[in-house]
Tab-separated table of C-alpha atoms (C1' of nucleotides) in Angstrom:
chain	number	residue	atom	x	y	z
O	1	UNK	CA	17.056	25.309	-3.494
O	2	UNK	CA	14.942	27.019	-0.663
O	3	UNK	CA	12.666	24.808	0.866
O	4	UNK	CA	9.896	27.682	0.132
O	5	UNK	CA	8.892	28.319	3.947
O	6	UNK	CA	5.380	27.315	2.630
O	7	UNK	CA	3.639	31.086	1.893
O	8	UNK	CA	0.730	29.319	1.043
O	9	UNK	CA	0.546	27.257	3.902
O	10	UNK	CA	-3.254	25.771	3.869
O	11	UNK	CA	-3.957	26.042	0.377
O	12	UNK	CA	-6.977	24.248	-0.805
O	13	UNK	CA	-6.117	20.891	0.351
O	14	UNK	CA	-6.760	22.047	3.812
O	15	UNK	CA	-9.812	20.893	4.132
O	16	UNK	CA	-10.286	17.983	6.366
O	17	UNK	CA	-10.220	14.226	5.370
O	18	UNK	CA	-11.868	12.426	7.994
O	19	UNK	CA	-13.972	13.825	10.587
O	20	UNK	CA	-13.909	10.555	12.022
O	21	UNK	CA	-10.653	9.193	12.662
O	22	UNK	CA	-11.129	6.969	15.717
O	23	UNK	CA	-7.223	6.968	16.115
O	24	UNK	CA	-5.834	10.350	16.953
O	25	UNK	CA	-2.646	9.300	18.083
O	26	UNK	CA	-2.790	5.865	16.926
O	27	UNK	CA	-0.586	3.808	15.382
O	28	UNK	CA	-1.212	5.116	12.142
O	29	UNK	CA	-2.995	8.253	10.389
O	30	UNK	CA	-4.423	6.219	7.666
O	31	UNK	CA	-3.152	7.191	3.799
O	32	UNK	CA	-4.643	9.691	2.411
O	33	UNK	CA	-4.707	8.554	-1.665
O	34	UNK	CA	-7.838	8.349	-3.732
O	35	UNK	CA	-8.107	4.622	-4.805
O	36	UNK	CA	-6.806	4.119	-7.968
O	37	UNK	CA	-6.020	7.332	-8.343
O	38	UNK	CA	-2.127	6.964	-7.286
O	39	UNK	CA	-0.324	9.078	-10.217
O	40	UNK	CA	2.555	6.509	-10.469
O	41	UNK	CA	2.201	7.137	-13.770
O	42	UNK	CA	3.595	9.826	-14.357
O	43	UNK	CA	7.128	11.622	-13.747
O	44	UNK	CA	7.525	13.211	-10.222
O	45	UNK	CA	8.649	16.065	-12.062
O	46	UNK	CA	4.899	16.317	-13.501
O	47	UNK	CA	3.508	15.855	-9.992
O	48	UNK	CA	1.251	18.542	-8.729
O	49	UNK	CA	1.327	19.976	-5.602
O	50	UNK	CA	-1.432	17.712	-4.627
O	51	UNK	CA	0.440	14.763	-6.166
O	52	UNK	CA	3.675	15.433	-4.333
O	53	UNK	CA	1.411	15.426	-0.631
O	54	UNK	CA	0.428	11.567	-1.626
O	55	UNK	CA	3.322	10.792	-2.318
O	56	UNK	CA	4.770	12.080	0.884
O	57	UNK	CA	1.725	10.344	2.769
O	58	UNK	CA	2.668	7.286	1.024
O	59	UNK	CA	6.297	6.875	1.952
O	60	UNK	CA	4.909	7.551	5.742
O	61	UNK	CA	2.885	4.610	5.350
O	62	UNK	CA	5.184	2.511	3.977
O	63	UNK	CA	7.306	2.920	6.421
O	64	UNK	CA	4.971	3.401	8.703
O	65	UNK	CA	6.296	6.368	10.201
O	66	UNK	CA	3.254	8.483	11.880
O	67	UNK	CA	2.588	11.166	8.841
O	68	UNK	CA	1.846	13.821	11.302
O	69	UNK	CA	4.846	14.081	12.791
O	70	UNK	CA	6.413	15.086	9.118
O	71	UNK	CA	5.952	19.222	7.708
O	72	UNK	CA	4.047	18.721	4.668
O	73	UNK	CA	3.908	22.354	5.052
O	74	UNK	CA	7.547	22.491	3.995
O	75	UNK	CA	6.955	20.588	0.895
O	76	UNK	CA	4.243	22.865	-0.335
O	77	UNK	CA	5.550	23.049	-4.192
O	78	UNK	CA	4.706	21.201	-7.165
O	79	UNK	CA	6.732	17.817	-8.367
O	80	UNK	CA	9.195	20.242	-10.511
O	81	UNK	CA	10.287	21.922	-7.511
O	82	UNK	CA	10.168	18.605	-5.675
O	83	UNK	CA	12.947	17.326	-7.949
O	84	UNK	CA	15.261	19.918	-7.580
O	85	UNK	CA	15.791	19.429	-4.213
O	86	UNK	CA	19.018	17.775	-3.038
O	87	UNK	CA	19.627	16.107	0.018
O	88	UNK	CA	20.460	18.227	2.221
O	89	UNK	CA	17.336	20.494	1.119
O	90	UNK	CA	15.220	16.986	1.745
O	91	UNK	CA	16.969	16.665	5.444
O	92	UNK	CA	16.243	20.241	6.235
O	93	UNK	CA	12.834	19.950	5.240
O	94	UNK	CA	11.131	16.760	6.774
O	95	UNK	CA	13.930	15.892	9.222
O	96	UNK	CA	15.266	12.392	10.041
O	97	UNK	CA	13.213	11.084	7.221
O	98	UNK	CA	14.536	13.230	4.923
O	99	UNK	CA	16.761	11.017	3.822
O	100	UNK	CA	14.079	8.543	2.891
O	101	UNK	CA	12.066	10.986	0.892
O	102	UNK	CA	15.268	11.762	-1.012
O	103	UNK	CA	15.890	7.935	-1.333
O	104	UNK	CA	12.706	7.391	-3.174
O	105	UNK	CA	11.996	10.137	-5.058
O	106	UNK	CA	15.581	9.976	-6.389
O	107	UNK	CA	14.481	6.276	-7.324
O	108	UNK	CA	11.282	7.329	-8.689
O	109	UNK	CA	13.211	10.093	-11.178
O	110	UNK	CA	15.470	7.419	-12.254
O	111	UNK	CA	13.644	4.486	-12.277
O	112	UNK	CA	11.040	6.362	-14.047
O	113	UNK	CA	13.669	7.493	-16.728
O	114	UNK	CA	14.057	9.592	-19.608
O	115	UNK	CA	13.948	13.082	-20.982
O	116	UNK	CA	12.858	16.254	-18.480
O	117	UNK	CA	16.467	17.700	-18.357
O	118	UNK	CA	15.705	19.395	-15.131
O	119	UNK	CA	19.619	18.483	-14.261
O	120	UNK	CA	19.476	15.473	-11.902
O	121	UNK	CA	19.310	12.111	-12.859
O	122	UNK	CA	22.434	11.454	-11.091
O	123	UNK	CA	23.035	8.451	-9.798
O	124	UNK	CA	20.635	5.500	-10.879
O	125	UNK	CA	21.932	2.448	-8.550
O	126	UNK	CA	19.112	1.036	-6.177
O	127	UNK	CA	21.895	-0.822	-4.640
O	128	UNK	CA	24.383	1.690	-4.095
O	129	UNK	CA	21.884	3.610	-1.736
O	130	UNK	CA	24.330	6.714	-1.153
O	131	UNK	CA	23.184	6.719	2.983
O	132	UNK	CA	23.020	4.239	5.532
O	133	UNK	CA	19.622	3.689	6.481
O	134	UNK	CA	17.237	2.078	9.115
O	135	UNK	CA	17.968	-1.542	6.644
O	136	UNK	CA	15.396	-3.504	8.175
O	137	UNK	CA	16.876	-6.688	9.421
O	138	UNK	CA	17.864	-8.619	6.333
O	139	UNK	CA	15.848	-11.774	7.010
O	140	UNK	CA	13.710	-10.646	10.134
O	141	UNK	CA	10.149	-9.582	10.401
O	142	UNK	CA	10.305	-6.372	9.787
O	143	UNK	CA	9.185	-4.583	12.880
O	144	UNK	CA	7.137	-2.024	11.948
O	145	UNK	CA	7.414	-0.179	15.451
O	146	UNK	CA	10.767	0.033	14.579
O	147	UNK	CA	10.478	3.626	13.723
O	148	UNK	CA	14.044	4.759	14.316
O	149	UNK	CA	12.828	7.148	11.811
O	150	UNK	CA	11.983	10.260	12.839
O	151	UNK	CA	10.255	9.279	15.822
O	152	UNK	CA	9.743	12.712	16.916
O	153	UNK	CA	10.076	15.693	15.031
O	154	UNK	CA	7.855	17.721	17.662
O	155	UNK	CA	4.577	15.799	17.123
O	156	UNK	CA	3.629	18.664	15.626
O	157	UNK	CA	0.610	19.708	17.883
O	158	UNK	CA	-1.332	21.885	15.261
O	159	UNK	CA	-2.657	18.711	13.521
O	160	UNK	CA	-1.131	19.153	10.289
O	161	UNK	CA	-3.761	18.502	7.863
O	162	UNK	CA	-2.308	15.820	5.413
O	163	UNK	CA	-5.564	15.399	4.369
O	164	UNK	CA	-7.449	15.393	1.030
O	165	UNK	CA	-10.228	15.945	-0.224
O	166	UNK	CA	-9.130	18.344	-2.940
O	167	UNK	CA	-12.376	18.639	-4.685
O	168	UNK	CA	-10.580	19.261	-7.788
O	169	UNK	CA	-11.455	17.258	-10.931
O	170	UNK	CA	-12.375	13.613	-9.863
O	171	UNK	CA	-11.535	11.896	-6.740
O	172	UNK	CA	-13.065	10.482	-4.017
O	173	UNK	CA	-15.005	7.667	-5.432
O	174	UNK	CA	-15.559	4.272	-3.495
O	175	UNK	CA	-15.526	3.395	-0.455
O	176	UNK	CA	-12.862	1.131	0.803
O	177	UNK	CA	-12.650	0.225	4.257
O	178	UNK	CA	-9.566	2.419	5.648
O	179	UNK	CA	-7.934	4.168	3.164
O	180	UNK	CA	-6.411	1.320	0.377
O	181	UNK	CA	-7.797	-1.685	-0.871
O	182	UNK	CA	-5.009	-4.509	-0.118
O	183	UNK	CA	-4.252	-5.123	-4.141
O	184	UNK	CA	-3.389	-0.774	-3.818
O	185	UNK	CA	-1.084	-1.100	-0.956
O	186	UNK	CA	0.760	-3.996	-2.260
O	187	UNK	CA	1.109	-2.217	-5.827
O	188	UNK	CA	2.543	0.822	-3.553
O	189	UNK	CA	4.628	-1.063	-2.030
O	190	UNK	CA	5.770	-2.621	-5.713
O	191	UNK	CA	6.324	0.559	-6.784
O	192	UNK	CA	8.067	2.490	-3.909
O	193	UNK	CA	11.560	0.071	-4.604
O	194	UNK	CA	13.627	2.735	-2.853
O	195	UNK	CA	13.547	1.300	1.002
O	196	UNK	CA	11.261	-1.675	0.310
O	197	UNK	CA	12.942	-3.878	2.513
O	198	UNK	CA	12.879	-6.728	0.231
O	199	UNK	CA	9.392	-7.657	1.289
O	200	UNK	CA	7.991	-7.861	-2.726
O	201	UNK	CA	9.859	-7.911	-5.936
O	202	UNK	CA	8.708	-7.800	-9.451
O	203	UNK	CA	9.066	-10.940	-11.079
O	204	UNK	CA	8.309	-9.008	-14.622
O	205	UNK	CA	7.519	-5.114	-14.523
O	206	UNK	CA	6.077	-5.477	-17.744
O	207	UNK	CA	3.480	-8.165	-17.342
O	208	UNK	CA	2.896	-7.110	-13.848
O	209	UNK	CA	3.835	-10.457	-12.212
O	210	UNK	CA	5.542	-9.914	-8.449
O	211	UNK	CA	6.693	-12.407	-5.731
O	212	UNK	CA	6.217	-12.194	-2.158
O	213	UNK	CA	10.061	-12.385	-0.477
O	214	UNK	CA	8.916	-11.759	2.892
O	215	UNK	CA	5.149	-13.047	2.766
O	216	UNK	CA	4.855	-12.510	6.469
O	217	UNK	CA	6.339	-9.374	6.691
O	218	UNK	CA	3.963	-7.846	4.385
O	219	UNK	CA	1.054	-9.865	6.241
O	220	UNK	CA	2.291	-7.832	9.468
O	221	UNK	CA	2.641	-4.521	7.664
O	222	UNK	CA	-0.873	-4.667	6.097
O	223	UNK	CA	-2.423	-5.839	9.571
O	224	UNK	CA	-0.580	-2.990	10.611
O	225	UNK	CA	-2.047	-0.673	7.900
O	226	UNK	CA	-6.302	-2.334	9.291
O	227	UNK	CA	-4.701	-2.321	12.764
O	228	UNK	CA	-5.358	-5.914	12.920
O	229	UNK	CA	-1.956	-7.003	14.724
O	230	UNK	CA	-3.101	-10.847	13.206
O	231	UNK	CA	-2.720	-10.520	9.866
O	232	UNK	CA	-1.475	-13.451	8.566
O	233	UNK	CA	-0.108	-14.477	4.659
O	234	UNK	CA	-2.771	-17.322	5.225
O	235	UNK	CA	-5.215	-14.485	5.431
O	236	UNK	CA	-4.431	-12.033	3.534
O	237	UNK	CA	-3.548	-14.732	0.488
O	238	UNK	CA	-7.576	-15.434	0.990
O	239	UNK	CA	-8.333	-11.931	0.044
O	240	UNK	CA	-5.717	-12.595	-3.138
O	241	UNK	CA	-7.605	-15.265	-4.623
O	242	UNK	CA	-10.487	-13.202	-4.360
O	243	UNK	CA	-9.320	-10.687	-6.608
O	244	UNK	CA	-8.764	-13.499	-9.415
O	245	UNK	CA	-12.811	-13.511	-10.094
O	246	UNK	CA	-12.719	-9.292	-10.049
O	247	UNK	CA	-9.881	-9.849	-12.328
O	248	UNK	CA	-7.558	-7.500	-10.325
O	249	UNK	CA	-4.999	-10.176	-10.298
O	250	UNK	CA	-4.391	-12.947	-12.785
O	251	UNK	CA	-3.441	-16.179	-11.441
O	252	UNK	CA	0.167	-17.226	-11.806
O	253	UNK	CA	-0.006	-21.255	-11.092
O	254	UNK	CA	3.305	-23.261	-10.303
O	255	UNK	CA	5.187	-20.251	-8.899
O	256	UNK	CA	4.534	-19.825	-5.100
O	257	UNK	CA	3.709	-16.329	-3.764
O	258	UNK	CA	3.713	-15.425	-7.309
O	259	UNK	CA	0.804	-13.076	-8.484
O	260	UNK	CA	-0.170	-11.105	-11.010
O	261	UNK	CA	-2.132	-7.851	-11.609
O	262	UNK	CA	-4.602	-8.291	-14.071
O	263	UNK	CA	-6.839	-5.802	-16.219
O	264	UNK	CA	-8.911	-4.505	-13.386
O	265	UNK	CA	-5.678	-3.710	-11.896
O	266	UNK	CA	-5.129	-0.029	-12.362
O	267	UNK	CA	-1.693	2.203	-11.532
O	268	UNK	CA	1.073	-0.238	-11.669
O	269	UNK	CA	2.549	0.168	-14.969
O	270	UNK	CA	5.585	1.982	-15.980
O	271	UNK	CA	4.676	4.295	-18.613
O	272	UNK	CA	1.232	2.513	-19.827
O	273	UNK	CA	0.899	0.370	-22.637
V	1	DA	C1'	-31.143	1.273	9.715
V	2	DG	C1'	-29.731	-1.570	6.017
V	3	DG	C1'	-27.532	-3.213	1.983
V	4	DA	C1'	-23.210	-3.585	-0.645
V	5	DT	C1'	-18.399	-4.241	-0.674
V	6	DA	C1'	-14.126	-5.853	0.808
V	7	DT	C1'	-11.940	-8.258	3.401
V	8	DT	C1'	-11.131	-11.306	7.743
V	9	DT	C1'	-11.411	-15.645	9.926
V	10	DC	C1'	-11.849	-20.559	9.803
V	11	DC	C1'	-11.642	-24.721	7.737
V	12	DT	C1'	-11.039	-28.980	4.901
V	13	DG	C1'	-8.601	-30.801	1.148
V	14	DT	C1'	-4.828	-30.695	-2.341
V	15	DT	C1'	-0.360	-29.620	-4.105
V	16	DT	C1'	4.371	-28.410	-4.093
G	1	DC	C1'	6.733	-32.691	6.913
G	2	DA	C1'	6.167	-27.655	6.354
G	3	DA	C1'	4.303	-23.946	3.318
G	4	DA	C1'	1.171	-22.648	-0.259
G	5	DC	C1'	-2.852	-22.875	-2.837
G	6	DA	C1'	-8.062	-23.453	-3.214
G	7	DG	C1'	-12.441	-22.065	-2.203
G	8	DG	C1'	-16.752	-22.291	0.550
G	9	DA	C1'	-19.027	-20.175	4.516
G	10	DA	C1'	-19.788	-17.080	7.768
G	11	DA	C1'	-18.385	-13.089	10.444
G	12	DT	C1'	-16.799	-8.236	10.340
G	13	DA	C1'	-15.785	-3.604	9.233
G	14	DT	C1'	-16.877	0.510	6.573
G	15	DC	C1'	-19.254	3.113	3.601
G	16	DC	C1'	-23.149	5.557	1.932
DNA sequence: AGGATATTTCCTGTTT
DNA sequence: CAAACAGGAAATATCC
């Protein structure tokens, strides 16, 4: 598996996302996924090219690892070729975080089992993660600035556009204040299980109910996300109970830090019902 | 410039 | 008692 030295480097999803991003070398480079629009699901091995970027410029977020400092260039293929990659292929591409990438999307194949015979599907244990990694502290707040990751893979000086604005088919609807909406980035977060550190677990995939583990950790992380360093669970469990009147959550009474998603709540099931 | 939207911030009271 | 949950109000941040 070549990594494909990118021969269409700036394809059509060159163009630019956000003339207006106050934080060049901030703390983070915003996501880059339409609202809503988050492909979860479907099989990475469906993925378009497009497709595979977000999901790139997702794991950088969760992990808040700066996006620009990873090649998308080198991952210029389509969610077929994405799968076949191995490892090594994922190390050689993107780095330090290679290993990451490989972690989840060999998670997402699995996880989102069944059929597509493209020859992988090897190992299936979320527990038996086959390479150390950055494990967050256990039962700290998780540091965000903890980037161990990757923290420099030659910044990369020719701004590498990560951006969107593919003005293929839909996209680009709303408006929402910095990139995702708070009930997005905690489905995202839901539904990346691969290095979650513990910070949100489904309580039952099916009927979309989750439980915050680390309620302040995720607090941190989304302040992070707004670059609002005090983000609290107090606060951001406001902006919860506001969703139960859009119906994007359901409310989930007795359990603490229980929620949720309800029918307004798009992107977070596993094959559909 | 201004309205709409989505939080963010604060707070008082209740429940677990 | 320490967290969460509940909402109302008002302030902010972005978007268009």
């Amino acid at each position: 598996m070549s990594i494909t030295p990118s021969a269409t480097l700036e394809s059509p999803l060159t163009s630019t996302w956000g003339p207006t991003n106050p934080y060049h070398d901030g703390p983070l480079v915003m996501s880059g996924y339409a609202s809503g629009l988050w492909p979860h699901d479907s099989q990475p091995q469906f993925w378009s090219k497009y497709q595979v970027w977000e999901w790139l410029q997702q794991v950088m977020d969760i992990h808040q690892i700066d996006a620009s400092s990873l090649p998308f260039q080198n991952f210029d293929m389509d969610g077929h070729q994405l799968c076949s990659l191995n490892y090594h292929d994922f190390i050689r591409a993107a780095g330090s975080v290679g290993h990451i990438l490989y972690n989840s999307i060999t998670e997402l194949k699995s996880g989102g089992q069944y059929h597509l015979d493209i020859g992988q599907l090897e190992l299936k244990h979320e527990n038996l993660c086959p390479f150390p990694d950055v494990s967050y502290p256990p039962g700290e707040i998780y540091d965000p600035s903890v980037q161990s990751l990757a923290p420099n893979i030659s910044p990369t000086p020719s701004s590498p556009e990560i951006k969107r604005s593919f003005s293929r088919g839909h996209q680009v609807k709303k408006h929402n204040p910095r990139g995702t909406h708070l009930w997005e980035f905690i489905r995202d977060i839901l539904l990346n299980p691969e290095r979650n550190p513990g910070l949100i677990k489904w309580e039952d995939r099916t009927e979309g109910v989750f439980r915050f583990l680390k309620s302040e950790a995720v607090a941190q992380l989304w302040g992070k996300k707004k670059n609002n360093s005090s983000m609290t669970y107090e606060k951001l469990s406001r902006a919860m109970r506001y969703y139960y009147k859009r119906e994007i959550l359901e409310r989930v009474d007795g359990r603490r830090l229980v929620y949720k998603f309800g029918r307004n709540a798009r992107g977070w099931r596993e094959a559909e019902k």
